[in-house]
Coordinates of C-alpha atoms in Angstrom, one line a residue:
Chain A
M1 CA -18.8 1.7 -14.2
A2 CA -18.6 4.1 -11.1
M3 CA -18.2 0.9 -9.1
A4 CA -15.2 -0.3 -11.0
L5 CA -13.6 3.1 -10.8
N6 CA -14.3 3.7 -7.1
D7 CA -14.2 0.1 -6.0
S8 CA -17.2 0.5 -3.8
V9 CA -20.6 -1.0 -3.7
S10 CA -23.7 1.0 -4.7
A11 CA -27.0 -0.9 -4.1
N12 CA -28.6 0.5 -7.3
A13 CA -25.9 -0.6 -9.6
M14 CA -25.1 -3.8 -7.8
T15 CA -25.3 -6.7 -10.2
L16 CA -23.1 -9.8 -10.6
D17 CA -21.2 -7.9 -13.3
S18 CA -20.5 -4.9 -11.2
L19 CA -19.4 -7.1 -8.3
R20 CA -17.2 -9.1 -10.7
D21 CA -15.5 -5.8 -11.8
S22 CA -14.8 -4.9 -8.2
L23 CA -13.4 -8.4 -7.4
I24 CA -11.1 -8.1 -10.5
R25 CA -9.9 -4.7 -9.4
Q26 CA -9.2 -6.1 -5.9
E27 CA -6.9 -8.7 -7.5
D28 CA -4.6 -5.8 -8.4
T29 CA -4.7 -4.4 -4.9
I30 CA -3.8 -7.8 -3.4
I31 CA -0.9 -8.3 -5.8
F32 CA 0.5 -4.8 -5.3
A33 CA 0.3 -5.4 -1.6
L34 CA 2.2 -8.7 -1.8
I35 CA 4.9 -7.1 -4.1
E36 CA 5.3 -4.3 -1.6
R37 CA 5.6 -6.7 1.4
A38 CA 8.2 -8.6 -0.6
R39 CA 10.5 -5.5 -0.6
F40 CA 11.4 -6.6 2.9
P41 CA 12.9 -9.9 4.0
T42 CA 10.9 -12.1 6.4
N43 CA 12.0 -10.0 9.4
S44 CA 10.9 -12.7 11.9
P45 CA 11.5 -10.5 15.0
A46 CA 8.2 -8.7 14.0
Y47 CA 6.4 -11.9 14.7
D48 CA 8.3 -13.0 17.8
H49 CA 6.2 -12.5 21.0
S50 CA 9.4 -12.1 23.1
Y51 CA 11.1 -9.5 20.8
A52 CA 9.5 -6.3 22.0
K53 CA 7.4 -5.3 25.0
F54 CA 4.8 -2.5 24.3
P55 CA 3.2 -1.1 27.4
G56 CA -0.2 -2.7 27.9
Y57 CA 0.4 -5.4 25.2
S58 CA 1.6 -8.9 25.4
G59 CA 1.8 -9.9 21.8
S60 CA 4.2 -9.4 18.9
L61 CA 5.2 -6.2 17.2
V62 CA 2.9 -7.0 14.2
Q63 CA 0.0 -7.6 16.6
F64 CA 0.7 -4.2 18.3
V65 CA 0.8 -2.4 14.9
V66 CA -2.4 -4.1 13.6
R67 CA -4.4 -3.4 16.8
E68 CA -3.2 0.2 17.2
T69 CA -3.7 1.0 13.5
E70 CA -7.2 -0.5 13.5
A71 CA -8.1 1.4 16.6
L72 CA -7.2 4.8 15.1
L73 CA -8.9 4.0 11.8
A74 CA -12.0 2.9 13.8
K75 CA -12.0 6.4 15.3
A76 CA -11.9 7.8 11.8
G77 CA -14.9 5.7 10.8
K78 CA -13.3 2.9 8.7
F79 CA -15.4 0.0 10.1
T80 CA -18.8 1.8 9.7
N81 CA -18.5 0.7 6.1
P82 CA -19.9 -2.9 5.9
E83 CA -17.2 -3.8 3.4
E84 CA -14.5 -3.5 6.1
H85 CA -13.7 -6.1 8.8
P86 CA -11.2 -5.6 11.6
F87 CA -8.7 -8.1 12.7
S88 CA -8.9 -7.0 16.3
P89 CA -12.7 -6.5 16.7
N90 CA -12.6 -6.6 20.5
D91 CA -12.2 -3.3 22.3
L92 CA -12.2 -1.2 19.1
P93 CA -13.1 2.4 20.0
P94 CA -16.3 3.9 18.4
S95 CA -16.1 6.2 15.3
E96 CA -15.6 9.9 16.1
A97 CA -16.5 10.9 12.6
P98 CA -20.0 12.0 11.6
P99 CA -22.0 9.0 10.4
Y100 CA -22.0 8.3 6.6
N101 CA -25.0 6.8 5.0
F102 CA -23.5 3.7 3.4
T103 CA -26.1 2.0 1.2
K104 CA -27.7 -0.9 3.0
V105 CA -27.4 -3.9 0.8
L106 CA -26.9 -6.9 3.1
H107 CA -29.1 -8.8 5.5
P108 CA -28.4 -7.6 9.1
A109 CA -27.0 -11.1 9.9
A110 CA -24.0 -10.1 7.8
A111 CA -22.6 -8.1 10.6
S112 CA -21.9 -11.2 12.7
I113 CA -19.7 -12.8 10.0
N114 CA -16.0 -12.1 10.3
I115 CA -13.5 -14.9 9.4
N116 CA -10.4 -12.7 9.8
K117 CA -8.9 -15.1 12.3
S118 CA -8.7 -17.8 9.6
I119 CA -7.2 -15.2 7.2
W120 CA -4.7 -14.1 9.8
N121 CA -3.6 -17.7 10.4
M122 CA -3.4 -18.5 6.7
Y123 CA -1.3 -15.3 6.0
F124 CA 1.2 -15.8 8.8
D125 CA 1.4 -19.6 9.0
K126 CA 1.4 -20.4 5.3
L127 CA 1.5 -17.5 2.8
L128 CA 4.2 -15.3 4.2
A129 CA 7.0 -17.8 3.9
L130 CA 6.0 -18.5 0.2
F131 CA 6.7 -15.0 -1.1
T132 CA 9.3 -13.4 1.2
T133 CA 13.0 -14.1 1.3
P134 CA 14.6 -15.2 4.6
G135 CA 16.5 -12.4 6.2
D136 CA 16.4 -9.5 8.6
D137 CA 16.9 -5.8 7.7
G138 CA 15.5 -4.2 10.9
N139 CA 12.5 -2.6 9.2
Y140 CA 10.0 -4.3 11.5
A141 CA 7.5 -1.4 11.8
S142 CA 7.4 -0.9 8.0
T143 CA 7.2 -4.7 7.6
A144 CA 4.2 -4.9 10.0
A145 CA 2.5 -2.0 8.2
S146 CA 3.0 -3.8 4.9
D147 CA 1.5 -7.0 6.4
L148 CA -1.5 -5.1 7.5
V149 CA -2.1 -3.7 4.0
C150 CA -2.0 -7.3 2.7
L151 CA -4.3 -8.6 5.4
Q152 CA -6.8 -5.8 4.8
A153 CA -6.8 -6.4 1.0
L154 CA -7.3 -10.1 1.5
S155 CA -10.0 -9.6 4.1
R156 CA -11.9 -7.1 2.0
R157 CA -11.8 -9.5 -1.0
I158 CA -12.8 -12.5 0.9
H159 CA -15.7 -10.8 2.8
Y160 CA -17.0 -9.5 -0.5
G161 CA -18.5 -12.9 -0.6
K162 CA -21.4 -11.4 1.4
F163 CA -22.3 -9.1 -1.4
V164 CA -21.8 -11.8 -4.0
A165 CA -24.1 -14.2 -2.0
E166 CA -26.7 -11.5 -1.6
V167 CA -26.8 -10.7 -5.3
K168 CA -26.9 -14.4 -6.3
F169 CA -29.7 -15.0 -3.8
R170 CA -31.7 -12.0 -5.2
E171 CA -31.3 -13.1 -8.7
S172 CA -32.6 -16.7 -8.1
P173 CA -33.9 -17.1 -4.6
R174 CA -35.7 -20.4 -5.4
E175 CA -32.4 -22.0 -6.3
Y176 CA -31.0 -21.3 -2.8
E177 CA -34.1 -21.5 -0.5
P178 CA -34.3 -25.2 -0.1
A179 CA -30.7 -25.6 0.9
I180 CA -31.0 -22.6 3.3
R181 CA -34.1 -24.0 4.9
S182 CA -32.5 -27.3 5.5
Q183 CA -29.2 -25.5 6.6
D184 CA -27.3 -27.7 4.1
R185 CA -23.8 -26.3 3.8
D186 CA -22.6 -28.9 1.3
A187 CA -25.5 -28.2 -1.1
L188 CA -24.9 -24.4 -0.8
M189 CA -21.2 -24.9 -1.5
K190 CA -22.0 -26.9 -4.6
L191 CA -24.4 -24.2 -5.8
L192 CA -21.6 -21.6 -5.4
T193 CA -18.8 -23.5 -7.1
V194 CA -18.2 -22.9 -10.8
E195 CA -14.9 -24.6 -11.6
S196 CA -14.4 -23.1 -15.0
V197 CA -14.6 -19.6 -13.5
E198 CA -12.1 -20.5 -10.8
E199 CA -9.6 -21.8 -13.4
L200 CA -9.9 -18.4 -15.2
V201 CA -9.3 -16.5 -12.0
K202 CA -6.2 -18.6 -11.1
K203 CA -4.7 -17.9 -14.6
R204 CA -5.6 -14.2 -14.5
V205 CA -4.0 -13.5 -11.1
A206 CA -0.8 -15.3 -12.2
K207 CA -0.7 -13.2 -15.3
K208 CA -1.2 -10.0 -13.2
A209 CA 1.6 -11.1 -10.9
M210 CA 3.9 -11.4 -13.9
V211 CA 2.9 -8.0 -15.4
F212 CA 3.0 -6.1 -12.1
G213 CA 6.0 -7.8 -10.8
Q214 CA 8.3 -7.4 -13.8
E215 CA 11.2 -5.0 -13.9
V216 CA 10.0 -2.4 -16.5
T217 CA 12.8 -0.8 -18.5
L218 CA 12.8 1.5 -21.5
D219 CA 14.8 -1.1 -23.4
D220 CA 12.1 -3.6 -24.4
N221 CA 14.8 -6.3 -25.1
N222 CA 15.7 -6.2 -21.4
A223 CA 12.2 -6.3 -20.1
K224 CA 10.7 -9.3 -18.5
K225 CA 14.0 -11.1 -18.3
G226 CA 14.4 -10.5 -14.5
K227 CA 12.7 -12.6 -11.8
C228 CA 9.1 -11.5 -10.9
K229 CA 9.0 -9.7 -7.6
V230 CA 6.4 -12.2 -6.4
D231 CA 6.2 -15.7 -7.9
P232 CA 3.1 -15.9 -10.1
S233 CA 2.5 -19.5 -9.1
V234 CA 2.3 -18.4 -5.5
V235 CA -0.4 -15.9 -6.3
S236 CA -2.3 -18.5 -8.3
R237 CA -2.1 -20.9 -5.3
L238 CA -3.1 -18.2 -2.9
Y239 CA -6.4 -17.8 -4.9
A240 CA -6.9 -21.5 -5.4
E241 CA -6.2 -22.7 -1.9
W242 CA -7.3 -19.8 0.2
V243 CA -9.0 -16.7 -1.3
M244 CA -11.6 -18.5 -3.3
P245 CA -12.4 -21.3 -0.7
L246 CA -12.6 -18.7 2.1
T247 CA -14.9 -16.5 0.0
K248 CA -17.2 -19.4 -0.4
V249 CA -17.1 -20.0 3.3
V250 CA -18.3 -16.4 3.8
Q251 CA -21.0 -16.9 1.1
V252 CA -22.2 -20.1 2.8
E253 CA -22.3 -18.5 6.2
Y254 CA -24.2 -15.5 4.8
L255 CA -26.7 -17.6 3.0
L256 CA -27.4 -19.9 6.0
R257 CA -28.6 -16.7 7.8
R258 CA -30.3 -15.1 4.8
L259 CA -33.8 -16.1 5.7
D260 CA -33.5 -15.4 9.5
Chain B
M1 CA 21.9 -7.3 -5.4
A2 CA 20.7 -7.7 -1.8
M3 CA 20.0 -4.0 -1.9
A4 CA 17.7 -4.2 -4.9
L5 CA 15.9 -7.1 -3.4
N6 CA 15.5 -5.7 0.0
D7 CA 15.3 -2.1 -0.9
S8 CA 17.5 -1.0 1.9
V9 CA 20.9 0.6 2.2
S10 CA 24.0 -1.4 3.3
A11 CA 27.1 0.7 3.7
N12 CA 29.4 -1.9 2.3
A13 CA 27.5 -2.4 -0.9
M14 CA 26.6 1.3 -1.3
T15 CA 27.6 2.5 -4.7
L16 CA 25.8 4.8 -7.2
D17 CA 24.7 1.7 -9.0
S18 CA 23.1 0.1 -6.0
L19 CA 21.4 3.4 -5.0
R20 CA 20.1 3.7 -8.6
D21 CA 18.6 0.2 -8.3
S22 CA 16.8 1.2 -5.1
L23 CA 15.5 4.4 -6.6
I24 CA 14.2 2.5 -9.6
R25 CA 12.5 0.0 -7.3
Q26 CA 11.0 2.9 -5.4
E27 CA 9.4 4.1 -8.6
D28 CA 7.2 1.0 -8.5
T29 CA 6.3 1.6 -4.9
I30 CA 5.2 5.2 -5.7
I31 CA 3.1 4.2 -8.7
F32 CA 1.4 1.3 -6.9
A33 CA 0.5 3.8 -4.1
L34 CA -0.9 6.3 -6.5
I35 CA -3.0 3.6 -8.3
E36 CA -4.3 2.4 -4.9
R37 CA -5.2 6.0 -3.8
A38 CA -7.0 6.4 -7.2
R39 CA -9.4 3.6 -6.2
F40 CA -11.2 6.2 -4.1
P41 CA -12.7 9.5 -5.4
T42 CA -11.3 12.8 -4.0
N43 CA -13.3 12.4 -0.8
S44 CA -12.8 16.0 0.2
P45 CA -14.3 15.7 3.7
A46 CA -11.1 13.9 4.7
Y47 CA -9.2 17.2 4.2
D48 CA -11.8 19.5 5.7
H49 CA -10.9 20.9 9.1
S50 CA -14.5 21.4 10.1
Y51 CA -15.7 17.9 9.1
A52 CA -14.7 15.8 12.1
K53 CA -13.6 16.6 15.6
F54 CA -11.2 14.2 17.2
P55 CA -10.6 14.7 20.9
G56 CA -7.3 16.5 21.4
Y57 CA -7.0 17.4 17.6
S58 CA -7.9 20.5 15.7
G59 CA -7.0 19.4 12.2
S60 CA -8.5 17.4 9.4
L61 CA -9.2 13.6 9.4
V62 CA -6.2 13.0 7.3
Q63 CA -4.0 14.9 9.7
F64 CA -5.4 12.8 12.6
V65 CA -4.7 9.5 10.7
V66 CA -1.2 10.6 9.7
R67 CA -0.2 11.8 13.2
E68 CA -1.7 8.8 15.0
T69 CA -0.2 6.3 12.5
E70 CA 3.2 7.8 12.7
A71 CA 3.0 7.8 16.5
L72 CA 2.3 4.1 16.7
L73 CA 4.9 3.3 14.1
A74 CA 7.4 5.4 16.0
K75 CA 6.8 3.3 19.1
A76 CA 7.5 0.2 16.9
G77 CA 10.8 1.8 15.8
K78 CA 10.1 3.0 12.3
F79 CA 12.0 6.3 12.5
T80 CA 15.1 4.8 14.0
N81 CA 16.0 4.0 10.4
P82 CA 17.7 7.0 8.8
E83 CA 15.8 6.3 5.6
E84 CA 12.5 7.2 7.2
H85 CA 11.2 10.7 7.9
P86 CA 8.0 11.5 9.7
F87 CA 5.4 14.1 8.6
S88 CA 4.5 14.9 12.2
P89 CA 8.0 15.0 13.8
N90 CA 6.9 17.0 16.8
D91 CA 5.8 15.1 19.9
L92 CA 6.5 11.6 18.3
P93 CA 6.8 9.1 21.1
P94 CA 10.2 7.2 21.5
S95 CA 10.7 3.7 20.1
E96 CA 9.7 0.9 22.5
A97 CA 11.4 -1.7 20.3
P98 CA 15.0 -2.9 21.0
P99 CA 17.5 -0.7 19.1
Y100 CA 18.5 -2.1 15.7
N101 CA 22.0 -1.3 14.5
F102 CA 21.3 0.4 11.2
T103 CA 24.5 0.9 9.2
K104 CA 25.8 4.5 9.7
V105 CA 26.4 5.9 6.2
L106 CA 25.4 9.6 6.5
H107 CA 27.1 12.6 8.0
P108 CA 25.3 13.4 11.4
A109 CA 23.9 16.7 9.9
A110 CA 21.6 14.5 7.8
A111 CA 19.3 14.1 10.8
S112 CA 18.3 17.8 10.7
I113 CA 17.1 17.6 7.1
N114 CA 13.4 16.9 6.7
I115 CA 11.4 18.5 3.8
N116 CA 8.2 16.7 4.4
K117 CA 6.3 20.0 4.8
S118 CA 7.0 20.7 1.2
I119 CA 6.1 17.2 0.1
W120 CA 2.8 17.4 2.1
N121 CA 1.9 20.7 0.4
M122 CA 2.8 19.5 -3.0
Y123 CA 0.8 16.3 -2.5
F124 CA -2.4 17.9 -1.2
D125 CA -2.4 21.2 -3.0
K126 CA -1.2 20.1 -6.4
L127 CA -0.9 16.3 -7.1
L128 CA -4.0 14.9 -5.5
A129 CA -6.4 16.7 -7.9
L130 CA -4.4 15.5 -10.9
F131 CA -4.9 11.7 -10.3
T132 CA -8.2 11.3 -8.4
T133 CA -11.7 11.7 -9.7
P134 CA -14.1 14.2 -8.1
G135 CA -16.6 12.5 -5.8
D136 CA -17.4 11.2 -2.3
D137 CA -17.9 7.6 -1.3
G138 CA -17.6 7.9 2.4
N139 CA -14.4 5.9 2.8
Y140 CA -12.4 8.8 4.4
A141 CA -10.4 6.6 6.8
S142 CA -9.2 4.3 4.1
T143 CA -8.6 7.3 1.8
A144 CA -6.4 8.9 4.5
A145 CA -4.5 5.7 5.0
S146 CA -3.9 5.5 1.2
D147 CA -2.7 9.1 1.2
L148 CA -0.2 8.2 4.0
V149 CA 1.2 5.3 1.9
C150 CA 1.7 7.8 -1.0
L151 CA 3.3 10.4 1.2
Q152 CA 5.7 7.9 2.8
A153 CA 6.7 6.5 -0.5
L154 CA 7.4 10.0 -1.9
S155 CA 9.2 11.1 1.2
R156 CA 11.4 8.0 1.3
R157 CA 12.3 8.5 -2.4
I158 CA 13.0 12.2 -2.1
H159 CA 15.1 11.9 1.1
Y160 CA 17.1 9.2 -0.5
G161 CA 18.9 12.2 -1.9
K162 CA 20.9 12.2 1.3
F163 CA 22.5 8.8 0.3
V164 CA 22.9 9.8 -3.3
A165 CA 24.7 13.0 -2.2
E166 CA 26.9 11.1 0.2
V167 CA 28.0 8.6 -2.4
K168 CA 28.6 11.3 -5.0
F169 CA 30.7 13.2 -2.5
R170 CA 32.7 10.2 -1.6
E171 CA 33.4 9.3 -5.2
S172 CA 34.7 12.7 -6.1
P173 CA 35.1 15.0 -3.1
R174 CA 37.3 17.5 -4.9
E175 CA 34.5 18.2 -7.3
Y176 CA 32.1 19.3 -4.5
E177 CA 34.4 20.9 -1.9
P178 CA 34.8 24.3 -3.5
A179 CA 31.0 24.8 -3.8
I180 CA 30.5 23.5 -0.3
R181 CA 33.1 25.8 1.2
S182 CA 31.6 28.8 -0.5
Q183 CA 28.1 27.5 0.4
D184 CA 27.1 28.0 -3.2
R185 CA 23.7 26.4 -3.7
D186 CA 23.5 27.2 -7.4
A187 CA 26.9 25.6 -8.1
L188 CA 25.9 22.5 -6.2
M189 CA 22.6 22.3 -8.0
K190 CA 24.4 22.5 -11.3
L191 CA 26.8 19.7 -10.3
L192 CA 23.9 17.5 -9.4
T193 CA 21.8 18.0 -12.5
V194 CA 22.1 15.6 -15.4
E195 CA 19.4 16.4 -17.8
S196 CA 19.7 13.3 -20.0
V197 CA 19.2 11.1 -16.9
E198 CA 16.2 13.1 -15.9
E199 CA 14.6 12.6 -19.3
L200 CA 15.1 8.9 -19.0
V201 CA 13.5 8.8 -15.6
K202 CA 10.5 10.7 -16.8
K203 CA 10.0 8.3 -19.7
R204 CA 10.5 5.2 -17.5
V205 CA 8.0 6.2 -14.8
A206 CA 5.4 7.0 -17.5
K207 CA 5.9 3.5 -19.0
K208 CA 5.6 2.0 -15.6
A209 CA 2.3 3.8 -15.0
M210 CA 1.1 2.4 -18.2
V211 CA 2.2 -1.2 -17.4
F212 CA 1.0 -1.2 -13.8
G213 CA -2.2 0.7 -14.4
Q214 CA -3.5 -1.3 -17.3
E215 CA -6.4 -3.7 -17.0
V216 CA -4.8 -7.1 -17.4
T217 CA -7.0 -9.7 -19.1
L218 CA -6.4 -13.2 -20.3
D219 CA -7.5 -12.2 -23.7
D220 CA -4.5 -10.3 -25.1
N221 CA -6.6 -8.5 -27.7
N222 CA -8.5 -6.8 -25.0
A223 CA -5.5 -5.8 -22.9
K224 CA -4.3 -2.2 -22.8
K225 CA -7.4 -0.9 -24.4
G226 CA -8.9 0.5 -21.2
K227 CA -7.8 3.7 -19.6
C228 CA -4.8 3.6 -17.3
K229 CA -5.7 3.8 -13.6
V230 CA -3.4 6.7 -13.2
D231 CA -2.5 8.9 -16.2
P232 CA 1.1 8.2 -17.2
S233 CA 1.7 11.9 -18.1
V234 CA 0.8 12.8 -14.5
V235 CA 3.4 10.4 -13.1
S236 CA 6.0 11.8 -15.5
R237 CA 5.1 15.4 -14.4
L238 CA 5.2 14.3 -10.7
Y239 CA 8.8 13.3 -11.3
A240 CA 9.8 16.2 -13.5
E241 CA 8.2 19.0 -11.4
W242 CA 8.5 17.6 -7.9
V243 CA 10.3 14.4 -7.1
M244 CA 13.5 15.1 -8.9
P245 CA 13.7 18.8 -8.0
L246 CA 12.9 18.1 -4.3
T247 CA 15.5 15.3 -4.3
K248 CA 18.1 17.8 -5.5
V249 CA 17.0 20.2 -2.7
V250 CA 17.7 17.4 -0.2
Q251 CA 21.1 16.7 -1.9
V252 CA 22.1 20.4 -1.8
E253 CA 21.0 20.8 1.8
Y254 CA 23.0 17.7 2.7
L255 CA 26.1 18.7 0.8
L256 CA 26.1 22.2 2.3
R257 CA 26.5 20.6 5.8
R258 CA 28.8 17.8 4.6
L259 CA 32.0 19.4 5.8
D260 CA 30.6 20.7 9.1

């Protein structure tokens, strides 16, 4: 229960049920983040490498905002928590905060798994155009900060696959060991896929997008008539095409190294 | 309509109705931010001046995160938009982004009004304990980043009072001029207070906290049974005791300078 409230992993309480509670809570976080990004139009100058020149940087405004934000949060200790994964892992400064004793749950090989490059490409090349409206209101810095909130929420959710894989492995090691020993990705992927659960998740996130994206008014007759702030079918597709498949990629990568 | 969608002010479309749409949309932003901060327990080390020492800083971890984040967003142009107000206005670096032509709506005196110190004190000294659970999960950097999202949302909403005051003044200058000329704060405060509207706002934000903070499940019988993620009565109180009164302080300060 503490887990669902605090949205953080405790080794003692870690079961498939408690992980499931956290994954469900993270759906809300992702949908809130998308709704908040959708306040702004596309704002393409934020992604244009030739738009702004920041001293010492050659990329876009959003790359500048992500790298600088991650650098300062790294100093404040963010990435000492194994649940967090940076988008700009190279040249991150060390933490200046006192070390915190995060519970060690994962196999040490987990630290080498970071698929944020795939998440970054998915977000900017595919997802963004599906839930923002074309236009330009000049709020590029706020837009980039909103993008980072979306990216971090998606990254955290997808890399939670490490914890899910660990708990599944602990609960029935014999089921996974043969495929791990033979390094059989396809067999692992098959073991990790439960289509009926994936269908439920797709439906639930669409419903959440409808509930959280509605215009709430005191007059109940007026409620729910307006357009949702983010199209529920886009959120469903985000989970079906990207979040769940990428989570399984993380799980497979983790399990392949689980007996190292 | 573009305003409600994009949550930004356009001088041409600016009417009390369009401002109202933006204020209503900003309620959602504030409530999402509070719900997301409530994922973490209080995490008091983030606010303890003796907990961490950052080179060149003497304050708390949250002060470090706010100052550094605002500095990088200032470089990316965030505070060139008159809707945005920094919490650490001293020593902010200049924007490195090309200038954007934000529509000029406000009297130039608006630039001197920034009540973020009051908002900061209200948030950390009063509000935070009302909607977070005691505890410590080590996620101080993420907690501080969540605090900043709350602070920015509250600041933006409260300083929108400048635009509200400007439109009210333009719609009926003769109503406001005598009190402005005599610099009569009390008379201005009385002109700006509509208790029936304030009651509606308090009810609406409580309802939104209930809708956005519920646990959404596919089984409708199960829905809404759980505790809200943020107590609706706290959100109602936030608006009644702080957001609406502070917005009126901004309006009064703005009107007092409107004829300068």
